[in-house]
Short mmCIF file of C-alpha atoms and ligand atoms in Angstrom, two decimals:
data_model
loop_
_atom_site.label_atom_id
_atom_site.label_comp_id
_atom_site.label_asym_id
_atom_site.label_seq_id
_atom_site.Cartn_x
_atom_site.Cartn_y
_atom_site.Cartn_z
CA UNK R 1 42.45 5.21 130.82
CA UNK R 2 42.01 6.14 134.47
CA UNK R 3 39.16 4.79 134.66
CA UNK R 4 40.30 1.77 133.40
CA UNK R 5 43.05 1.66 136.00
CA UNK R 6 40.48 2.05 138.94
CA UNK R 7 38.60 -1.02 137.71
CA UNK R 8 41.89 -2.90 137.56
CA UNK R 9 43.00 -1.42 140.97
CA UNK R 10 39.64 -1.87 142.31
CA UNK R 11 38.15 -4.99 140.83
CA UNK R 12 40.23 -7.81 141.46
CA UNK R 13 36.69 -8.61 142.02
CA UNK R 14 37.11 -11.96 141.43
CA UNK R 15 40.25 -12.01 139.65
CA UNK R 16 43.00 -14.39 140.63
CA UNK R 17 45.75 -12.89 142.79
CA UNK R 18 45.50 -10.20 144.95
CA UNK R 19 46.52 -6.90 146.88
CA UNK R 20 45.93 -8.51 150.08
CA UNK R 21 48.36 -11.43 150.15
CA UNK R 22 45.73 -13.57 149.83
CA UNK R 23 46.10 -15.79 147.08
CA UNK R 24 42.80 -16.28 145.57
CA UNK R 25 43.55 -18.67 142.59
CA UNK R 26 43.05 -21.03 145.36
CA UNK R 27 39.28 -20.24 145.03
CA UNK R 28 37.98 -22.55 148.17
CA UNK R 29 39.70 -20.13 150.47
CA UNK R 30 38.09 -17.46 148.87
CA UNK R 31 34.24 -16.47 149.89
CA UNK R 32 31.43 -14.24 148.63
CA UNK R 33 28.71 -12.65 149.90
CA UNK R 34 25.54 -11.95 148.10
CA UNK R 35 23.03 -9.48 150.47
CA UNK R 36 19.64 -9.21 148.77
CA UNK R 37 17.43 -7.35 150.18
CA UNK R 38 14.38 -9.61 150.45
CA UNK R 39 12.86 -13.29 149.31
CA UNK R 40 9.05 -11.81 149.39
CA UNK R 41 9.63 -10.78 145.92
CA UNK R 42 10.36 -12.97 143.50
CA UNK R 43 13.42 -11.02 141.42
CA UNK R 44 15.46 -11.07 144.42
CA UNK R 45 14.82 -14.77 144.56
CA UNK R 46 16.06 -15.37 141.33
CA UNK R 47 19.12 -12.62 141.16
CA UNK R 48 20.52 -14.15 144.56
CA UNK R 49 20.58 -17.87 143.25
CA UNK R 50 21.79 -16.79 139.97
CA UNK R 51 24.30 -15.33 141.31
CA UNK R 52 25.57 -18.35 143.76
CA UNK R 53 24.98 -20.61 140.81
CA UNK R 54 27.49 -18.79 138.66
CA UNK R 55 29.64 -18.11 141.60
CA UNK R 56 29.90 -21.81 143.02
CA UNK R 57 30.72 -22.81 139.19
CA UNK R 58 33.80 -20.90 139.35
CA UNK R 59 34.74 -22.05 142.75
CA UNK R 60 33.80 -19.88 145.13
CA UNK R 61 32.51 -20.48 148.30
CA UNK R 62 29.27 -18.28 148.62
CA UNK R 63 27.42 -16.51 151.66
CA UNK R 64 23.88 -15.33 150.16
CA UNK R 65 21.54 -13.78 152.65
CA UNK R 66 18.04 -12.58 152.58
CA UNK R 67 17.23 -9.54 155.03
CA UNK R 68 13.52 -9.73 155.24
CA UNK R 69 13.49 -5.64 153.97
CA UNK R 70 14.66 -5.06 157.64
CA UNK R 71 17.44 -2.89 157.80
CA UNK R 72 19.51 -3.97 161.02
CA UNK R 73 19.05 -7.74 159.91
CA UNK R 74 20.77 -6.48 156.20
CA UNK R 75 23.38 -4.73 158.41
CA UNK R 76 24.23 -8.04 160.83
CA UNK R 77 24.41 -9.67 157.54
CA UNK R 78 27.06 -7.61 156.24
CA UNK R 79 28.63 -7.76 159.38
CA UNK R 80 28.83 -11.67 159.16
CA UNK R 81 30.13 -11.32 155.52
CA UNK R 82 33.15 -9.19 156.57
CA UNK R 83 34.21 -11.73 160.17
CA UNK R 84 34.61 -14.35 157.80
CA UNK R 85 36.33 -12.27 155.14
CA UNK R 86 34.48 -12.32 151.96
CA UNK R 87 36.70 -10.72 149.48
CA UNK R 88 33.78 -9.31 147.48
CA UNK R 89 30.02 -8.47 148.93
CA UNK R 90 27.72 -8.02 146.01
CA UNK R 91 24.74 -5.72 147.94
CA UNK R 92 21.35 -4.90 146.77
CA UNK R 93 20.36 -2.52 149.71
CA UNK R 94 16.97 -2.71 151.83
CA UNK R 95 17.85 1.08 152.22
CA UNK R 96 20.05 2.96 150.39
CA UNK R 97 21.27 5.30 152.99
CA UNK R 98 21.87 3.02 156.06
CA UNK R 99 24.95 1.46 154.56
CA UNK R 100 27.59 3.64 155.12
CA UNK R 101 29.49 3.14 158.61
CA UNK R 102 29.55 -0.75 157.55
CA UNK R 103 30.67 -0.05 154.32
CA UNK R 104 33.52 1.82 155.65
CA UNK R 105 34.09 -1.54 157.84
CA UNK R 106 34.08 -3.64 154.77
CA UNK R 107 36.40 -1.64 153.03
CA UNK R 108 38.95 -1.27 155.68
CA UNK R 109 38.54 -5.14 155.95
CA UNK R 110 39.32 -5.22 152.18
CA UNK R 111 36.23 -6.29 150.93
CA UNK R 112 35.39 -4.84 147.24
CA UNK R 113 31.84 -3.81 147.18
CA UNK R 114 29.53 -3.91 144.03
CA UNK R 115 25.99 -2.20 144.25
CA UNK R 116 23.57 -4.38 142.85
CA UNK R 117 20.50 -3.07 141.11
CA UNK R 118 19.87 -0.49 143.83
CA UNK R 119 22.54 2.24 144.21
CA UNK R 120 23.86 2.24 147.83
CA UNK R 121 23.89 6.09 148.94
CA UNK R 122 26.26 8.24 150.63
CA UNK R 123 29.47 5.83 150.48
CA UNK R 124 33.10 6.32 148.71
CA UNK R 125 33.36 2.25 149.46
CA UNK R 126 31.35 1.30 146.38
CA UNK R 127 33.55 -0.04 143.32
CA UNK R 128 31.07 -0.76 140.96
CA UNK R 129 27.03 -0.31 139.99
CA UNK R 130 25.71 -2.83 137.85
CA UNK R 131 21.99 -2.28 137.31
CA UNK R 132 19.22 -1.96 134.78
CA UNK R 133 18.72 1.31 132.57
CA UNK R 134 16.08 2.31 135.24
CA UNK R 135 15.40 5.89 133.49
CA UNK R 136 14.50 3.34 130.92
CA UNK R 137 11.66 1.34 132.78
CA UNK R 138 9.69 4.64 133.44
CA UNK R 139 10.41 5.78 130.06
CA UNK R 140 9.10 2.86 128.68
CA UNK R 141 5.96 2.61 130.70
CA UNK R 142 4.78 5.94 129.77
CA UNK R 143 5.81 5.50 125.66
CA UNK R 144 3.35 2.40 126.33
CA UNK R 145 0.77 4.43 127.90
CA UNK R 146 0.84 7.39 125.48
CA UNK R 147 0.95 4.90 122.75
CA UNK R 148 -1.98 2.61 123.45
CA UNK R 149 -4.50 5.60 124.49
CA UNK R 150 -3.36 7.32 121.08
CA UNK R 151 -2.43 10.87 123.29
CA UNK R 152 0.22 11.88 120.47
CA UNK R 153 -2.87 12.53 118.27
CA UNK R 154 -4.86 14.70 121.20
CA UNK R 155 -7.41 11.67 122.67
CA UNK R 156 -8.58 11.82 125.77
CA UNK R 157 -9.22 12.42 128.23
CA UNK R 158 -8.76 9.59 130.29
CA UNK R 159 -8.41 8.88 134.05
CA UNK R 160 -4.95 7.89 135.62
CA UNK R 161 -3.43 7.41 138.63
CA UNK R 162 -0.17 7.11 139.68
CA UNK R 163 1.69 4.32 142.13
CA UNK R 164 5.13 4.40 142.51
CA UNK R 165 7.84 2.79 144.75
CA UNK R 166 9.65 2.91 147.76
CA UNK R 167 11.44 5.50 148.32
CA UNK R 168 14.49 4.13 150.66
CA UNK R 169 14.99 3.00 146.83
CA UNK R 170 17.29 5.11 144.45
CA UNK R 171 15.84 3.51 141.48
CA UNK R 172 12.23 4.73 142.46
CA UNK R 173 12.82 8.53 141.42
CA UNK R 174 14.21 7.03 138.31
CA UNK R 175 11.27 5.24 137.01
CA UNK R 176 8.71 8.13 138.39
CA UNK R 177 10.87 10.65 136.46
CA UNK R 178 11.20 8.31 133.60
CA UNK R 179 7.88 7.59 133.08
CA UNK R 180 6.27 11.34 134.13
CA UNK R 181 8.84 12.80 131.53
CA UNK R 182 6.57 11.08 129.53
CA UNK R 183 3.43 12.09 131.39
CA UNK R 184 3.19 14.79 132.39
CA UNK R 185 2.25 16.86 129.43
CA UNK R 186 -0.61 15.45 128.94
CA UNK R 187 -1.53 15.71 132.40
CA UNK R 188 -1.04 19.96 131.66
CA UNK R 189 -3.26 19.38 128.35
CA UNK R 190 -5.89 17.69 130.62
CA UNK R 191 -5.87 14.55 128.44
CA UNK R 192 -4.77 12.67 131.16
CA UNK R 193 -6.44 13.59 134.56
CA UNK R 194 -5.52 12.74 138.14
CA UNK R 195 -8.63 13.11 139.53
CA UNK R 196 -6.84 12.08 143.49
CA UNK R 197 -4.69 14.51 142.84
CA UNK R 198 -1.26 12.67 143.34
CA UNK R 199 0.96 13.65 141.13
CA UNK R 200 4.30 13.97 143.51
CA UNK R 201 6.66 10.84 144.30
CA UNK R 202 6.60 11.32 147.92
CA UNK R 203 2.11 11.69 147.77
CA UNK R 204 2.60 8.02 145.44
CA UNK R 205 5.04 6.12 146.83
CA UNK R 206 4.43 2.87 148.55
CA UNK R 207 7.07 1.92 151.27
CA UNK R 208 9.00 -1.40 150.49
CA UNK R 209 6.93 -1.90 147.15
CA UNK R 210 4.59 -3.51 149.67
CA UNK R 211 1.02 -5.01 147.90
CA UNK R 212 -1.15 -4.49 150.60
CA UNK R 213 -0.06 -0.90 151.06
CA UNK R 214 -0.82 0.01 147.41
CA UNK R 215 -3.95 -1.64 147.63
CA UNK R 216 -4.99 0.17 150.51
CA UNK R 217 -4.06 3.65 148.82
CA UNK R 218 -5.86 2.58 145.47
CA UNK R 219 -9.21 1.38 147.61
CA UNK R 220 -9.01 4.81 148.98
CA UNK R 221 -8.36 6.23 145.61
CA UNK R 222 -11.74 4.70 144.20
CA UNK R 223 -13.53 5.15 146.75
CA UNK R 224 -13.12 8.80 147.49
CA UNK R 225 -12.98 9.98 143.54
CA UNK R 226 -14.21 7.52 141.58
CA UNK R 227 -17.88 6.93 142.74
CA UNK R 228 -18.92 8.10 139.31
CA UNK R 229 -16.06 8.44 137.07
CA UNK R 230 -14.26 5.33 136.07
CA UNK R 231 -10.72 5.16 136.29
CA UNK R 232 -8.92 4.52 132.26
CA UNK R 233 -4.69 3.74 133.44
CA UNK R 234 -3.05 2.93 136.50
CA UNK R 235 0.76 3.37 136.14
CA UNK R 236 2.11 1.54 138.78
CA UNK R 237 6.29 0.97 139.36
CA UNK R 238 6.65 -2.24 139.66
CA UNK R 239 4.34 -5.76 139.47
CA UNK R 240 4.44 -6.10 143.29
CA UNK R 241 2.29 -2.82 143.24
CA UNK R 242 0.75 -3.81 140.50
CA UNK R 243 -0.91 -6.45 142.33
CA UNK R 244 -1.91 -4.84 145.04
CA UNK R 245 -4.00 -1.88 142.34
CA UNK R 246 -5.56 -4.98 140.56
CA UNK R 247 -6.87 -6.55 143.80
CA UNK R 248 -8.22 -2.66 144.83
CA UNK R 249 -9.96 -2.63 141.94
CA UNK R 250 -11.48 -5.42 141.47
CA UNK R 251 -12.73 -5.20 145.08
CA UNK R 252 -13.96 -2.48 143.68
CA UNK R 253 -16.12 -4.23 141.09
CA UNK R 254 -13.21 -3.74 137.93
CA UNK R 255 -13.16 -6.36 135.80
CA UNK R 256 -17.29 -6.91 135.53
CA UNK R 257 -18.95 -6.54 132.04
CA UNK R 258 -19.29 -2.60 132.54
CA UNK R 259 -16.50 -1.67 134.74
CA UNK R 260 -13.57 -2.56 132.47
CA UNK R 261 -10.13 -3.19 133.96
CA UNK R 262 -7.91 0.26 133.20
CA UNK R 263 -4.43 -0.48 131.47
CA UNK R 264 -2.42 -1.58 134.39
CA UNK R 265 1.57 -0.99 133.95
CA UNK R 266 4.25 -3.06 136.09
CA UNK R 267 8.13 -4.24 136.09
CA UNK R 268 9.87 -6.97 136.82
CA UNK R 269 7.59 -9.86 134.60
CA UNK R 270 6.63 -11.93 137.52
CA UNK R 271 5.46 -15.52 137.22
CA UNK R 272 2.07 -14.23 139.05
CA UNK R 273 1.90 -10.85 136.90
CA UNK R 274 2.03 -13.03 133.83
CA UNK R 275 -0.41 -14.82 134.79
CA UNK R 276 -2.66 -11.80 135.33
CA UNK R 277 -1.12 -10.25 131.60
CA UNK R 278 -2.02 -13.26 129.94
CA UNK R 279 -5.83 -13.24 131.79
CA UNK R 280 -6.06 -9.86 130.89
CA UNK R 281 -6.02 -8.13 134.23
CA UNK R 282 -2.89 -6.05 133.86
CA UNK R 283 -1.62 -5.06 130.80
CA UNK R 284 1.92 -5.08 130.35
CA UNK R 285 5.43 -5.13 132.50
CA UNK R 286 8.99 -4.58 131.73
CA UNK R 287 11.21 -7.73 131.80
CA UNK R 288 14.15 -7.21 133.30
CA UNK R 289 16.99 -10.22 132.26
CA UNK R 290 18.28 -11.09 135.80
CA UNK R 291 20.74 -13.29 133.81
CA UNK R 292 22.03 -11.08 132.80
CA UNK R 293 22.76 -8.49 135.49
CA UNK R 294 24.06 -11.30 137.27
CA UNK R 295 26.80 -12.20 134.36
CA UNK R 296 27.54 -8.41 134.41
CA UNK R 297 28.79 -8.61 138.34
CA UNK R 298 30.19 -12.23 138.07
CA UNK R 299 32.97 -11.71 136.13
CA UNK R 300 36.23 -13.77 135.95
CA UNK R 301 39.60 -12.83 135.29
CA UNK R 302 38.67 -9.85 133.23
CA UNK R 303 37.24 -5.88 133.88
CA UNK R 304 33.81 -5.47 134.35
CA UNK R 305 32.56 -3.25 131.54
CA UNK R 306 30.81 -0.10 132.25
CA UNK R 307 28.85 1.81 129.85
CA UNK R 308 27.50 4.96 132.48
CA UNK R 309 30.14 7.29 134.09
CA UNK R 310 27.47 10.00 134.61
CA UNK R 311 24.22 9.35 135.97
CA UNK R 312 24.70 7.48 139.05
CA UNK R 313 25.60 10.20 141.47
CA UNK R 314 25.55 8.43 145.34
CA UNK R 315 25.64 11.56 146.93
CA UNK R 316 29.85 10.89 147.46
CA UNK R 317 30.70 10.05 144.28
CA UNK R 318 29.83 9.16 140.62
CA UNK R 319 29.76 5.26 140.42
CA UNK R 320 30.92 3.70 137.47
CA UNK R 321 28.23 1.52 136.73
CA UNK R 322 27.06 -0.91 133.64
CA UNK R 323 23.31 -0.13 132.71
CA UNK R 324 21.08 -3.98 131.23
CA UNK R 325 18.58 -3.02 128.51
CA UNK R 326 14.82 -3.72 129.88
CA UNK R 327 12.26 -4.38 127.52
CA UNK R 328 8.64 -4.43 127.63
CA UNK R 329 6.32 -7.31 127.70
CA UNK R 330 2.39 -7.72 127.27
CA UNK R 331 -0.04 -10.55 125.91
CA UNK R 332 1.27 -10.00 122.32
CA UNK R 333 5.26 -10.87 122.73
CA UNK R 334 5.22 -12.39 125.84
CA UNK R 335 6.14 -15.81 124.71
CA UNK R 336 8.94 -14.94 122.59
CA UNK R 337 10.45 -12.64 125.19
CA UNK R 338 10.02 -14.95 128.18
CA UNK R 339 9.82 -18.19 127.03
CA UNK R 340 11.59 -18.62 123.74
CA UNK R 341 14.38 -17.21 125.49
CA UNK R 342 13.95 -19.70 128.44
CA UNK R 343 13.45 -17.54 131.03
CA UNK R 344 10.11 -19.39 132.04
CA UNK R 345 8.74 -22.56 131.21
CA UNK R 346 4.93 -22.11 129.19
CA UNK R 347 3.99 -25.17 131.54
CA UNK R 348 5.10 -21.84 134.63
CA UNK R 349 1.76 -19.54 133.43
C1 GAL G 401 13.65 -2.15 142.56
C2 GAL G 401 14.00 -3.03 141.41
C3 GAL G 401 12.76 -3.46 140.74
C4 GAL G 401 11.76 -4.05 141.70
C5 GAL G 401 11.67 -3.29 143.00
C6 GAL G 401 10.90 -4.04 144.08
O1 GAL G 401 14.79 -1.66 143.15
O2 GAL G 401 14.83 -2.34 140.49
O3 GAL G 401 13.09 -4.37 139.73
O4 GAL G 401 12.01 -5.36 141.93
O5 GAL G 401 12.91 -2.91 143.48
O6 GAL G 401 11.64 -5.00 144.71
#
């Protein structure tokens, strides 16, 4: 029940009248701002005009930014948002923990603020996390791993290394855990075995899930410990890293008639990472439905649910947040996940 009361008390998200004397059931005086973090990667692309699409339908006026992963251009942003007093700022942060003293600004303003996708760190000012169950990517990336190389039944052992995100990025230690939970065993049985060594977050992170940074670290990688072993699986976060492994290594000579590609995880089912999936360069992804994270936070007239009271700790508070279902996608289901449910075109691959 009391929770139930702060999402009333809190989210008048969108809702039609108001605390603040402002009467938002005239919606044209009322204006939103969606902050995404970047437009180099595709997802945010599509999260950001989801959003303005839905939001614009119900008529609201909407302010969506881009912030070029630069953190003081995401913080003018949010600055702009409050002067012309958006009512709700819907934030994916390009850090998690350089938020707070504008935060505070919004929220003496007024402004309700939902965390989107990426907890925002170190804040009481957040309302409400809507994100995907990002234990769940990792989790799923290793089952895929341990299930295609057969290690339940002791094979092995196989060469892997490990690339994960950034780690300005809450979601990051979610997936690593997630997947390593997984993992790691088998890495103490020696069926799976990091010859680089780098089995911590912070030694296999890549700073703003930036390609040519992971593809730097993987030429490295091969070149230092692989001149006569060949490497089996790459885990890798997300597809943007992805990308950056699969050009390494085929640099490298992967992908010739003896040096076969190693199974190559990712996230986020990009257009270009499909392509690759369906040429057989990397191996699988997980899909995440932007459509519907987007429904989740645009709401109208009603509570937005929440099914995770627990996990989502920002270092102030617990955030009442609603966790999306991901789901994995490789050559074998990849046109009934994606495009039987019309989230790409087949003409797109
Ligand atoms: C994460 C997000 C992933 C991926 C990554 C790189 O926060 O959850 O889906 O897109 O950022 O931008």
């Amino acid at each position: 029940m009391r929770l139930k009361n702060i999402f009333v008390i809190c989210l008048l998200l969108i809702l039609c009248i108001t605390t603040t004397g402002c009467d938002l059931s005239d919606k044209k005086i009322v204006k939103i701002g969606v902050a995404m973090p970047t437009q180099t990667r595709q997802r945010w692309n599509q999260d950001g005009s989801n959003m303005e699409r839905m939001l614009m339908e119900q008529g609201y006026k909407v302010d969506l930014e881009f912030a070029n992963n630069e953190i003081e251009l995401q913080l003018s942003q949010i600055r702009t948002m409050i002067d012309e007093g958006c009512k709700v700022i819907i934030i994916t942060a390009v850090d998690a923990n350089s938020l707070s003293e504008i935060l505070d600004e919004a929220k003496s303003a007024g402004a309700k603020i939902i965390s989107y996708d990426r907890l925002i760190m170190n804040t009481d000012a957040i309302d409400y996390y809507a994100t995907f169950d990002n234990l769940a990517v990792g989790t799923m990336q290793g089952e895929y791993i341990e299930e295609k190389l057969d290690l339940k039944t002791g094979k092995g052992p196989y060469n892997l290394e490990i690339t994960a995100g950034s780690v300005d990025d809450n979601n990051t230690i979610f997936f690593f855990e997630g997947a390593m939970e997984i993992l790691r065993p088998y890495i103490q049985t020696g069926q799976l075995v990091v010859r680089s060594g780098q089995v911590n977050l912070k030694q296999c992170a890549i700073p703003h899930w930036k390609e040519d940074i992971a593809k730097e670290r993987m030429t490295n990688i091969i070149k230092n410990y692989y001149d006569k072993n060949h490497l089996d699986v790459a885990l890798c976060a997300n597809d943007s890293t992805a990308f950056g492994v699969i050009n390494a290594l085929k640099a490298e000579g992967y992908g010739d008639e003896n040096k076969k590609m190693p199974l190559i995880t990712g996230q986020d089912a990009d257009r270009k990472n499909m392509k690759m999936i369906i040429s057989g360069e990397q191996t699988m992804s997980i899909f995440k439905d932007t459509r519907m994270l987007a429904e989740q936070v645009v709401v109208e007239g009603k509570e937005p649910e929440t099914n995770d009271i627990g996990n989502y700790n920002n270092g102030v508070k617990i955030v009442p947040s609603f966790l999306v279902r991901p789901q994995f996608v490789d050559k074998s289901n990849y046109k009934e996940v994606l495009i039987d449910s019309g989230y790409y075109y087949e003409n797109e691959f």
